[in-house]
Amino acid sequence: MVRQIAVSATCLLFVSQLEPAVAHRANVVLGMKELTSAINGKVCATAGGARFTFDHDGRFSYDGLWQSSGNFTLGDSAVVVTFDSGLQRAFEISRRNGALYMEQTRVVCAAKE
């Protein structure tokens, strides 16, 4: 029993030391240069079929459960959208395991045709 407790404690110590490194690699915040490259002039789509368009001229449109449009600006780790209605919202952009995410939603971005 004492041996089992010692092994369990050692495993727990090992895992607790790895957790911060794994968490850091799993969710990487994008800087301005990488964010610009990832979404500016692109159409980003979710697995559910929603589409976010980020034009080179700063225009934004969303086509999904509803449709909306506005303007966007890029900041460190976020895209800030000002909808035509005046409502403004910042969406965090990150990379997890090589995939691009807007908030908690995975998106695939491609150059606008």
N, CA, C and O atoms as a MOPAC input file, in Angstrom:
PM7 MOZYME 1SCF
protein

 N      0.81900 1    -1.19100 1     0.00000 1
 C      0.00000 1     0.00000 1     0.00000 1
 C      0.86800 1     1.26200 1     0.00000 1
 O      0.57000 1     2.22400 1    -0.70800 1
 N      1.92600 1     1.25400 1     0.78600 1
 C      2.81000 1     2.40400 1     0.85100 1
 C      3.47800 1     2.61800 1    -0.51100 1
 O      3.64100 1     3.75300 1    -0.95800 1
 N      3.86400 1     1.51200 1    -1.16500 1
 C      4.49400 1     1.61700 1    -2.49100 1
 C      3.52300 1     2.21600 1    -3.50200 1
 O      3.91700 1     3.04600 1    -4.32000 1
 N      2.25700 1     1.80200 1    -3.45200 1
 C      1.24900 1     2.31300 1    -4.38500 1
 C      1.03300 1     3.81800 1    -4.17800 1
 O      0.87100 1     4.56100 1    -5.14600 1
 N      1.03200 1     4.25300 1    -2.94400 1
 C      0.86500 1     5.67800 1    -2.64500 1
 C      2.07300 1     6.46000 1    -3.17700 1
 O      1.91000 1     7.54100 1    -3.74300 1
 N      3.25700 1     5.92600 1    -2.99900 1
 C      4.46900 1     6.59500 1    -3.46800 1
 C      4.46600 1     6.71000 1    -4.99100 1
 O      4.82500 1     7.75400 1    -5.53600 1
 N      4.06200 1     5.63900 1    -5.68000 1
 C      3.99400 1     5.66600 1    -7.14500 1
 C      2.94700 1     6.67400 1    -7.59600 1
 O      3.18900 1     7.43800 1    -8.53100 1
 N      1.80300 1     6.68700 1    -6.95300 1
 C      0.73100 1     7.63500 1    -7.30100 1
 C      1.19000 1     9.06800 1    -7.09500 1
 O      0.93100 1     9.93000 1    -7.93400 1
 N      1.86100 1     9.32700 1    -5.99800 1
 C      2.34100 1    10.68100 1    -5.70600 1
 C      3.37900 1    11.11600 1    -6.73500 1
 O      3.37700 1    12.26900 1    -7.16500 1
 N      4.26500 1    10.20600 1    -7.13200 1
 C      5.27100 1    10.51900 1    -8.14400 1
 C      4.61200 1    10.83600 1    -9.47700 1
 O      4.99300 1    11.80000 1   -10.14100 1
 N      3.62800 1    10.03700 1    -9.87700 1
 C      2.90600 1    10.28400 1   -11.12900 1
 C      2.18400 1    11.62600 1   -11.09500 1
 O      2.20700 1    12.37200 1   -12.07400 1
 N      1.54900 1    11.93200 1    -9.97500 1
 C      0.83600 1    13.19800 1    -9.82900 1
 C      1.80500 1    14.38000 1    -9.93300 1
 O      1.49800 1    15.38300 1   -10.57800 1
 N      2.97300 1    14.25700 1    -9.29700 1
 C      3.97600 1    15.31300 1    -9.36900 1
 C      4.44800 1    15.49700 1   -10.81100 1
 O      4.58700 1    16.63000 1   -11.27100 1
 N      4.69500 1    14.41200 1   -11.52400 1
 C      5.14400 1    14.46500 1   -12.91500 1
 C      4.09900 1    15.14300 1   -13.79800 1
 O      4.43500 1    16.02300 1   -14.59000 1
 N      2.84400 1    14.74300 1   -13.66800 1
 C      1.76100 1    15.30800 1   -14.48100 1
 C      1.55100 1    16.78200 1   -14.16000 1
 O      1.31800 1    17.57700 1   -15.07000 1
 N      1.62700 1    17.16200 1   -12.89900 1
 C      1.41300 1    18.56800 1   -12.53600 1
 C      2.50900 1    19.46400 1   -13.09900 1
 O      2.26100 1    20.64000 1   -13.36600 1
 N      3.72600 1    18.93000 1   -13.28800 1
 C      4.78800 1    19.71900 1   -13.88000 1
 C      4.61400 1    19.86600 1   -15.38100 1
 O      5.04100 1    20.87300 1   -15.94600 1
 N      4.00300 1    18.89800 1   -16.04100 1
 C      3.79300 1    18.95400 1   -17.48300 1
 C      2.60600 1    19.81800 1   -17.88100 1
 O      2.60600 1    20.39700 1   -18.96700 1
 N      1.61100 1    19.91500 1   -17.03500 1
 C      0.36200 1    20.58700 1   -17.38400 1
 C      0.53500 1    22.01400 1   -17.89800 1
 O     -0.07000 1    22.34000 1   -18.91900 1
 N      1.31800 1    22.88800 1   -17.26200 1
 C      1.45000 1    24.24600 1   -17.80700 1
 C      2.06300 1    24.26800 1   -19.20500 1
 O      1.64600 1    25.06600 1   -20.04400 1
 N      3.02600 1    23.42300 1   -19.46600 1
 C      3.64300 1    23.38800 1   -20.79300 1
 C      2.65600 1    22.91700 1   -21.83900 1
 O      2.60600 1    23.48400 1   -22.93000 1
 N      1.88000 1    21.91100 1   -21.54200 1
 C      0.88300 1    21.39400 1   -22.47800 1
 C     -0.20000 1    22.43400 1   -22.71300 1
 O     -0.62200 1    22.63800 1   -23.85100 1
 N     -0.65400 1    23.09000 1   -21.66200 1
 C     -1.69500 1    24.11200 1   -21.80400 1
 C     -1.19300 1    25.26600 1   -22.65800 1
 O     -1.94400 1    25.81300 1   -23.46600 1
 N      0.06400 1    25.64000 1   -22.48700 1
 C      0.60500 1    26.74800 1   -23.26300 1
 C      0.68000 1    26.40900 1   -24.75200 1
 O      0.38000 1    27.25100 1   -25.59800 1
 N      1.07900 1    25.18100 1   -25.07200 1
 C      1.16800 1    24.78300 1   -26.46700 1
 C     -0.21100 1    24.61100 1   -27.09000 1
 O     -0.36400 1    24.78900 1   -28.29800 1
 N     -1.21200 1    24.27000 1   -26.29200 1
 C     -2.53300 1    23.96400 1   -26.83100 1
 C     -3.27500 1    25.20600 1   -27.30900 1
 O     -4.09600 1    25.10600 1   -28.22100 1
 N     -3.01400 1    26.37400 1   -26.72400 1
 C     -3.75500 1    27.57600 1   -27.08000 1
 C     -2.76800 1    28.72700 1   -27.24800 1
 O     -2.37800 1    29.36100 1   -26.26800 1
 N     -2.36800 1    28.99500 1   -28.48000 1
 C     -1.37200 1    30.02700 1   -28.76600 1
 C     -2.08000 1    31.27300 1   -29.27800 1
 O     -2.78700 1    31.22600 1   -30.28400 1
 N     -1.88700 1    32.37900 1   -28.58600 1
 C     -2.46500 1    33.65200 1   -28.99100 1
 C     -1.63200 1    34.19700 1   -30.14900 1
 O     -0.40400 1    34.11700 1   -30.13600 1
 N     -2.30800 1    34.74600 1   -31.14000 1
 C     -1.62900 1    35.25800 1   -32.32600 1
 C     -1.21900 1    36.71600 1   -32.14800 1
 O     -1.96500 1    37.51400 1   -31.57900 1
 N     -0.04300 1    37.05400 1   -32.63300 1
 C      0.39700 1    38.44100 1   -32.67700 1
 C     -0.19500 1    39.11000 1   -33.90600 1
 O     -0.84700 1    38.46100 1   -34.72400 1
 N      0.03100 1    40.39900 1   -34.03000 1
 C     -0.55900 1    41.18000 1   -35.11500 1
 C     -0.16800 1    40.65400 1   -36.49600 1
 O     -1.02600 1    40.53800 1   -37.37100 1
 N      1.09900 1    40.33700 1   -36.70500 1
 C      1.55200 1    39.88200 1   -38.01900 1
 C      0.90300 1    38.54700 1   -38.39400 1
 O      0.42600 1    38.38700 1   -39.51800 1
 N      0.88100 1    37.60000 1   -37.47200 1
 C      0.28800 1    36.29200 1   -37.75800 1
 C     -1.22900 1    36.39900 1   -37.90500 1
 O     -1.81900 1    35.71600 1   -38.74200 1
 N     -1.85800 1    37.24600 1   -37.10500 1
 C     -3.30300 1    37.45200 1   -37.20000 1
 C     -3.67400 1    38.04500 1   -38.55500 1
 O     -4.63800 1    37.60400 1   -39.18100 1
 N     -2.92200 1    39.03400 1   -39.00600 1
 C     -3.17500 1    39.65000 1   -40.30900 1
 C     -3.05700 1    38.61300 1   -41.41700 1
 O     -3.90300 1    38.54300 1   -42.30900 1
 N     -2.01300 1    37.82000 1   -41.35200 1
 C     -1.80100 1    36.77800 1   -42.35300 1
 C     -2.90500 1    35.72300 1   -42.32100 1
 O     -3.28800 1    35.18800 1   -43.36200 1
 N     -3.40800 1    35.42700 1   -41.13800 1
 C     -4.40200 1    34.35800 1   -40.97800 1
 C     -5.78900 1    34.73400 1   -41.49100 1
 O     -6.48700 1    33.88200 1   -42.03900 1
 N     -6.21300 1    36.01500 1   -41.32300 1
 C     -7.60800 1    36.32200 1   -41.66800 1
 C     -7.82100 1    37.47900 1   -42.63800 1
 O     -8.86800 1    37.52800 1   -43.28400 1
 N     -6.89200 1    38.39900 1   -42.77100 1
 C     -7.12700 1    39.56300 1   -43.62700 1
 C     -7.21600 1    39.14000 1   -45.09700 1
 O     -6.30800 1    38.49900 1   -45.62700 1
 N     -8.32700 1    39.51100 1   -45.74500 1
 C     -8.55300 1    39.13800 1   -47.14000 1
 C     -9.01100 1    37.69800 1   -47.29900 1
 O     -8.90500 1    37.12200 1   -48.38100 1
 N     -9.51700 1    37.12400 1   -46.22800 1
 C     -9.89200 1    35.71000 1   -46.23700 1
 C    -11.37000 1    35.51500 1   -45.89500 1
 O    -12.02900 1    36.38800 1   -45.33100 1
 N    -11.85600 1    34.33400 1   -46.26100 1
 C    -13.17100 1    33.86000 1   -45.84300 1
 C    -12.90500 1    32.70500 1   -44.88400 1
 O    -12.23500 1    31.73600 1   -45.24100 1
 N    -13.42500 1    32.81100 1   -43.68100 1
 C    -13.23500 1    31.78000 1   -42.66400 1
 C    -14.56600 1    31.07200 1   -42.44000 1
 O    -15.60400 1    31.71000 1   -42.26300 1
 N    -14.51900 1    29.74800 1   -42.45100 1
 C    -15.75300 1    28.95800 1   -42.32000 1
 C    -15.65500 1    28.00700 1   -41.14100 1
 O    -14.57900 1    27.50700 1   -40.81200 1
 N    -16.80200 1    27.76600 1   -40.50900 1
 C    -16.88500 1    26.78800 1   -39.42900 1
 C    -17.35800 1    25.45700 1   -40.00100 1
 O    -17.82400 1    25.39000 1   -41.13800 1
 N    -17.23700 1    24.41600 1   -39.21600 1
 C    -17.71100 1    23.09800 1   -39.64000 1
 C    -19.22100 1    23.11200 1   -39.87200 1
 O    -19.73000 1    22.33400 1   -40.67800 1
 N    -19.93900 1    23.99100 1   -39.17000 1
 C    -21.38400 1    24.10200 1   -39.31300 1
 C    -21.83800 1    24.90500 1   -40.51700 1
 O    -23.03500 1    24.98500 1   -40.79300 1
 N    -20.88300 1    25.50900 1   -41.24700 1
 C    -21.22700 1    26.23100 1   -42.46500 1
 C    -21.29900 1    27.73600 1   -42.35000 1
 O    -21.55300 1    28.40600 1   -43.35100 1
 N    -21.08200 1    28.30400 1   -41.15600 1
 C    -21.07200 1    29.76300 1   -41.02200 1
 C    -19.82300 1    30.30600 1   -41.69600 1
 O    -18.76300 1    29.68000 1   -41.66600 1
 N    -19.96300 1    31.50100 1   -42.31500 1
 C    -18.83600 1    32.11100 1   -43.03300 1
 C    -18.60300 1    33.52600 1   -42.52100 1
 O    -19.53400 1    34.31900 1   -42.39000 1
 N    -17.34300 1    33.82300 1   -42.23500 1
 C    -16.90000 1    35.15000 1   -41.82000 1
 C    -15.97300 1    35.66500 1   -42.91100 1
 O    -14.97300 1    35.01600 1   -43.21700 1
 N    -16.27900 1    36.81100 1   -43.50300 1
 C    -15.45400 1    37.36900 1   -44.56100 1
 C    -14.75800 1    38.62600 1   -44.04400 1
 O    -15.39400 1    39.53300 1   -43.50700 1
 N    -13.43700 1    38.65900 1   -44.22000 1
 C    -12.61900 1    39.79600 1   -43.78800 1
 C    -11.93500 1    40.37600 1   -45.01800 1
 O    -10.88300 1    39.88700 1   -45.43000 1
 N    -12.52300 1    41.41600 1   -45.60900 1
 C    -11.98200 1    42.02500 1   -46.82300 1
 C    -10.74500 1    42.85800 1   -46.51200 1
 O    -10.56800 1    43.33800 1   -45.39200 1
 N     -9.89100 1    43.02000 1   -47.52100 1
 C     -8.67800 1    43.83000 1   -47.37400 1
 C     -8.99200 1    45.28100 1   -47.02100 1
 O     -8.16500 1    45.95500 1   -46.40700 1
 N    -10.18200 1    45.77600 1   -47.40200 1
 C    -10.53600 1    47.17100 1   -47.13300 1
 C    -11.15300 1    47.38600 1   -45.75200 1
 O    -11.63100 1    48.48200 1   -45.45700 1
 N    -11.15100 1    46.35700 1   -44.90200 1
 C    -11.67100 1    46.49600 1   -43.54300 1
 C    -13.14500 1    46.15500 1   -43.38400 1
 O    -13.69000 1    46.29800 1   -42.29000 1
 N    -13.80200 1    45.70800 1   -44.44900 1
 C    -15.21600 1    45.31300 1   -44.34400 1
 C    -15.29800 1    43.88200 1   -43.84200 1
 O    -14.43900 1    43.05000 1   -44.13600 1
 N    -16.35000 1    43.61400 1   -43.07600 1
 C    -16.60500 1    42.31600 1   -42.46900 1
 C    -18.02200 1    41.89200 1   -42.79600 1
 O    -18.92900 1    42.72400 1   -42.82800 1
 N    -18.22100 1    40.61200 1   -43.03700 1
 C    -19.59200 1    40.09900 1   -43.15900 1
 C    -19.65700 1    38.71600 1   -42.53500 1
 O    -18.67800 1    37.97000 1   -42.50700 1
 N    -20.84200 1    38.40300 1   -42.03600 1
 C    -21.12600 1    37.10600 1   -41.42400 1
 C    -22.35100 1    36.52900 1   -42.10500 1
 O    -23.35300 1    37.22000 1   -42.28800 1
 N    -22.27000 1    35.26900 1   -42.47700 1
 C    -23.40300 1    34.56900 1   -43.06600 1
 C    -23.48300 1    33.21400 1   -42.38700 1
 O    -22.65300 1    32.33600 1   -42.62000 1
 N    -24.49300 1    33.05700 1   -41.54300 1
 C    -24.66000 1    31.82100 1   -40.77500 1
 C    -26.10400 1    31.68600 1   -40.35500 1
 O    -26.99600 1    31.59100 1   -41.19900 1
 N    -26.34300 1    31.67800 1   -39.04900 1
 C    -27.71700 1    31.62000 1   -38.54700 1
 C    -28.49300 1    32.88000 1   -38.92000 1
 O    -29.72200 1    32.86500 1   -38.98700 1
 N    -27.78300 1    33.94500 1   -39.15700 1
 C    -28.33400 1    35.20500 1   -39.64600 1
 C    -27.24800 1    35.84300 1   -40.50800 1
 O    -26.19000 1    35.24900 1   -40.71400 1
 N    -27.49800 1    37.03000 1   -41.00400 1
 C    -26.49100 1    37.73500 1   -41.78400 1
 C    -26.25200 1    39.09700 1   -41.16700 1
 O    -27.18900 1    39.75900 1   -40.72000 1
 N    -25.00100 1    39.51100 1   -41.14200 1
 C    -24.67000 1    40.84300 1   -40.65600 1
 C    -23.37800 1    41.29200 1   -41.31700 1
 O    -22.63200 1    40.49400 1   -41.88400 1
 N    -23.13600 1    42.59200 1   -41.22700 1
 C    -21.92500 1    43.14000 1   -41.82400 1
 C    -21.46500 1    44.32900 1   -41.01000 1
 O    -22.17000 1    44.80500 1   -40.12000 1
 N    -20.27200 1    44.80200 1   -41.32800 1
 C    -19.69900 1    45.94700 1   -40.63300 1
 C    -18.26000 1    46.13200 1   -41.04200 1
 O    -17.86500 1    45.77800 1   -42.15200 1
 N    -17.48500 1    46.68700 1   -40.14300 1
 C    -16.05700 1    46.91400 1   -40.36000 1
 C    -15.27800 1    46.16800 1   -39.28800 1
 O    -15.80800 1    45.85600 1   -38.22200 1
 N    -14.01000 1    45.88600 1   -39.58500 1
 C    -13.18100 1    45.23300 1   -38.58300 1
 C    -11.80600 1    45.87500 1   -38.52100 1
 O    -11.32500 1    46.45400 1   -39.49400 1
 N    -11.19000 1    45.75900 1   -37.36000 1
 C     -9.79900 1    46.13900 1   -37.15900 1
 C     -9.11500 1    44.97700 1   -36.45600 1
 O     -9.75900 1    44.17700 1   -35.77700 1
 N     -7.82600 1    44.90000 1   -36.62700 1
 C     -7.05800 1    43.82600 1   -36.00100 1
 C     -6.24100 1    44.38500 1   -34.85400 1
 O     -5.67100 1    45.47200 1   -34.94400 1
 N     -6.19500 1    43.61700 1   -33.76600 1
 C     -5.36200 1    43.95500 1   -32.62200 1
 C     -4.61300 1    42.69900 1   -32.21500 1
 O     -4.83000 1    41.63100 1   -32.78700 1
 N     -3.74000 1    42.81800 1   -31.23900 1
 C     -3.04300 1    41.62400 1   -30.77700 1
 C     -4.04700 1    40.60800 1   -30.26500 1
 O     -4.79200 1    40.87500 1   -29.32200 1
 N     -4.06100 1    39.46300 1   -30.88100 1
 C     -4.86400 1    38.29800 1   -30.50800 1
 C     -6.36900 1    38.45200 1   -30.69500 1
 O     -7.12700 1    37.59500 1   -30.24000 1
 N     -6.82500 1    39.51900 1   -31.35100 1
 C     -8.26900 1    39.69700 1   -31.51900 1
 C     -8.59600 1    40.46100 1   -32.78900 1
 O     -7.80500 1    41.26000 1   -33.29000 1
 N     -9.78800 1    40.18700 1   -33.28800 1
 C    -10.35500 1    40.97800 1   -34.36200 1
 C    -11.53000 1    41.72300 1   -33.73200 1
 O    -12.37600 1    41.11900 1   -33.07400 1
 N    -11.57500 1    43.03500 1   -33.93700 1
 C    -12.64600 1    43.85600 1   -33.36100 1
 C    -13.59300 1    44.22800 1   -34.49500 1
 O    -13.20500 1    44.88000 1   -35.46500 1
 N    -14.83500 1    43.80100 1   -34.35100 1
 C    -15.84900 1    44.03800 1   -35.36900 1
 C    -16.80400 1    45.11900 1   -34.87900 1
 O    -17.31700 1    45.05200 1   -33.76200 1
 N    -17.03800 1    46.12500 1   -35.73900 1
 C    -18.07200 1    47.12100 1   -35.47900 1
 C    -19.15600 1    46.86900 1   -36.51900 1
 O    -18.98600 1    47.15700 1   -37.70300 1
 N    -20.27500 1    46.32500 1   -36.04600 1
 C    -21.37300 1    45.98800 1   -36.94400 1
 C    -22.02900 1    47.26900 1   -37.45300 1
 O    -21.92500 1    48.32100 1   -36.82200 1
 N    -22.69800 1    47.17600 1   -38.58400 1
 C    -23.37900 1    48.33600 1   -39.16100 1
 C    -24.38500 1    48.93500 1   -38.17700 1
 O    -24.70300 1    50.12000 1   -38.27000 1
 N    -24.88600 1    48.14000 1   -37.24600 1
 C    -25.82800 1    48.61800 1   -36.22800 1
 C    -25.14700 1    49.47700 1   -35.16700 1
 O    -25.82200 1    50.13400 1   -34.37500 1
 N    -23.79100 1    49.47600 1   -35.14300 1
 C    -23.05100 1    50.24000 1   -34.14900 1
 C    -22.49800 1    49.37500 1   -33.02600 1
 O    -21.60000 1    49.80800 1   -32.30400 1
 N    -23.01100 1    48.17300 1   -32.86600 1
 C    -22.53500 1    47.24900 1   -31.84100 1
 C    -21.10100 1    46.85300 1   -32.16000 1
 O    -20.77300 1    46.55800 1   -33.30900 1
 N    -20.25200 1    46.84600 1   -31.14700 1
 C    -18.85800 1    46.46800 1   -31.34000 1
 C    -18.53600 1    45.24100 1   -30.50100 1
 O    -18.96100 1    45.13500 1   -29.35100 1
 N    -17.78100 1    44.31500 1   -31.08500 1
 C    -17.43500 1    43.07300 1   -30.37500 1
 C    -16.04100 1    42.64200 1   -30.76900 1
 O    -15.68000 1    42.68400 1   -31.94500 1
 N    -15.25000 1    42.22400 1   -29.78400 1
 C    -13.91200 1    41.69600 1   -30.03500 1
 C    -13.97000 1    40.17100 1   -29.97300 1
 O    -14.55000 1    39.60500 1   -29.04700 1
 N    -13.37400 1    39.51600 1   -30.95200 1
 C    -13.30600 1    38.06000 1   -31.00300 1
 C    -11.84700 1    37.64100 1   -30.85400 1
 O    -11.00400 1    38.01900 1   -31.66800 1
 N    -11.55000 1    36.86300 1   -29.81800 1
 C    -10.18400 1    36.37300 1   -29.63600 1
 C     -9.86000 1    35.36800 1   -30.73100 1
 O    -10.67100 1    34.50000 1   -31.05300 1
 N     -8.68200 1    35.49200 1   -31.29000 1
 C     -8.20800 1    34.57000 1   -32.32000 1
 C     -6.99400 1    33.83600 1   -31.74300 1
 O     -6.06600 1    34.46300 1   -31.23200 1
 N     -7.01000 1    32.51500 1   -31.82900 1
 C     -5.89300 1    31.73700 1   -31.32300 1
 C     -5.64200 1    30.53700 1   -32.23000 1
 O     -6.43400 1    30.22700 1   -33.12000 1
 N     -4.54200 1    29.88600 1   -31.98300 1
 C     -4.20000 1    28.67500 1   -32.71900 1
 C     -4.02900 1    27.56000 1   -31.68600 1
 O     -3.28200 1    27.70200 1   -30.71800 1
 N     -4.73300 1    26.45000 1   -31.90900 1
 C     -4.64800 1    25.27900 1   -31.03200 1
 C     -4.32400 1    24.06100 1   -31.87300 1
 O     -5.04400 1    23.72000 1   -32.81200 1
 N     -3.24600 1    23.42600 1   -31.52400 1
 C     -2.82100 1    22.22400 1   -32.25800 1
 C     -2.81500 1    22.45000 1   -33.76400 1
 O     -3.20100 1    21.57100 1   -34.53500 1
 N     -2.37000 1    23.64200 1   -34.17800 1
 C     -2.25700 1    23.96500 1   -35.59300 1
 C     -3.52600 1    24.49700 1   -36.23400 1
 O     -3.47700 1    24.96800 1   -37.37000 1
 N     -4.66600 1    24.43900 1   -35.54600 1
 C     -5.94000 1    24.91400 1   -36.10400 1
 C     -6.25100 1    26.31900 1   -35.59100 1
 O     -5.90000 1    26.66500 1   -34.46300 1
 N     -6.90300 1    27.11800 1   -36.41600 1
 C     -7.27700 1    28.48600 1   -36.07500 1
 C     -8.63600 1    28.48600 1   -35.38500 1
 O     -9.55300 1    27.78400 1   -35.81300 1
 N     -8.76700 1    29.27000 1   -34.32100 1
 C    -10.02400 1    29.37500 1   -33.57200 1
 C    -10.42800 1    30.83400 1   -33.42200 1
 O     -9.58800 1    31.69600 1   -33.16100 1
 N    -11.72400 1    31.10700 1   -33.58800 1
 C    -12.33700 1    32.37600 1   -33.21000 1
 C    -13.11900 1    32.05200 1   -31.95700 1
 O    -14.10400 1    31.31500 1   -31.99600 1
 N    -12.67100 1    32.60800 1   -30.84400 1
 C    -13.22000 1    32.25200 1   -29.54100 1
 C    -13.06900 1    30.73900 1   -29.36000 1
 O    -11.94300 1    30.24100 1   -29.35400 1
 N    -14.15600 1    30.00600 1   -29.21300 1
 C    -14.09400 1    28.55500 1   -29.01700 1
 C    -14.43500 1    27.76800 1   -30.28100 1
 O    -14.57800 1    26.54600 1   -30.22800 1
 N    -14.56600 1    28.45000 1   -31.40700 1
 C    -15.00100 1    27.79800 1   -32.64100 1
 C    -13.85100 1    27.66100 1   -33.62700 1
 O    -13.19400 1    28.64800 1   -33.96100 1
 N    -13.60600 1    26.44700 1   -34.09000 1
 C    -12.55700 1    26.20800 1   -35.07900 1
 C    -13.01300 1    26.75600 1   -36.42800 1
 O    -14.15100 1    26.53700 1   -36.84400 1
 N    -12.12600 1    27.46300 1   -37.10000 1
 C    -12.41100 1    27.99600 1   -38.43400 1
 C    -11.28800 1    27.61700 1   -39.38800 1
 O    -10.13100 1    27.45800 1   -38.99800 1
 N    -11.66800 1    27.48200 1   -40.63900 1
 C    -10.70000 1    27.24800 1   -41.71200 1
 C    -10.80400 1    28.44800 1   -42.63500 1
 O    -11.88000 1    28.76200 1   -43.14300 1
 N     -9.67400 1    29.11900 1   -42.84900 1
 C     -9.66800 1    30.34300 1   -43.64200 1
 C     -8.95700 1    30.12200 1   -44.97700 1
 O     -7.92600 1    29.45300 1   -45.05100 1
 N     -9.53100 1    30.69800 1   -46.01600 1
 C     -8.95500 1    30.61000 1   -47.35300 1
 C     -9.05300 1    31.98100 1   -48.01500 1
 O     -9.91600 1    32.78800 1   -47.67300 1
 N     -8.16800 1    32.23000 1   -48.95500 1
 C     -8.18200 1    33.50200 1   -49.67100 1
 C     -9.53300 1    33.71400 1   -50.33600 1
 O    -10.12200 1    32.78500 1   -50.88900 1
 N    -10.01000 1    34.93600 1   -50.27500 1
 C    -11.29700 1    35.29300 1   -50.88700 1
 C    -11.15900 1    35.24000 1   -52.40500 1
 O    -10.20100 1    35.76700 1   -52.97000 1
 N    -12.11600 1    34.60500 1   -53.05000 1
 C    -12.07400 1    34.47900 1   -54.51300 1
 C    -12.60200 1    35.70100 1   -55.19900 1
 O    -12.63400 1    35.75300 1   -56.42800 1

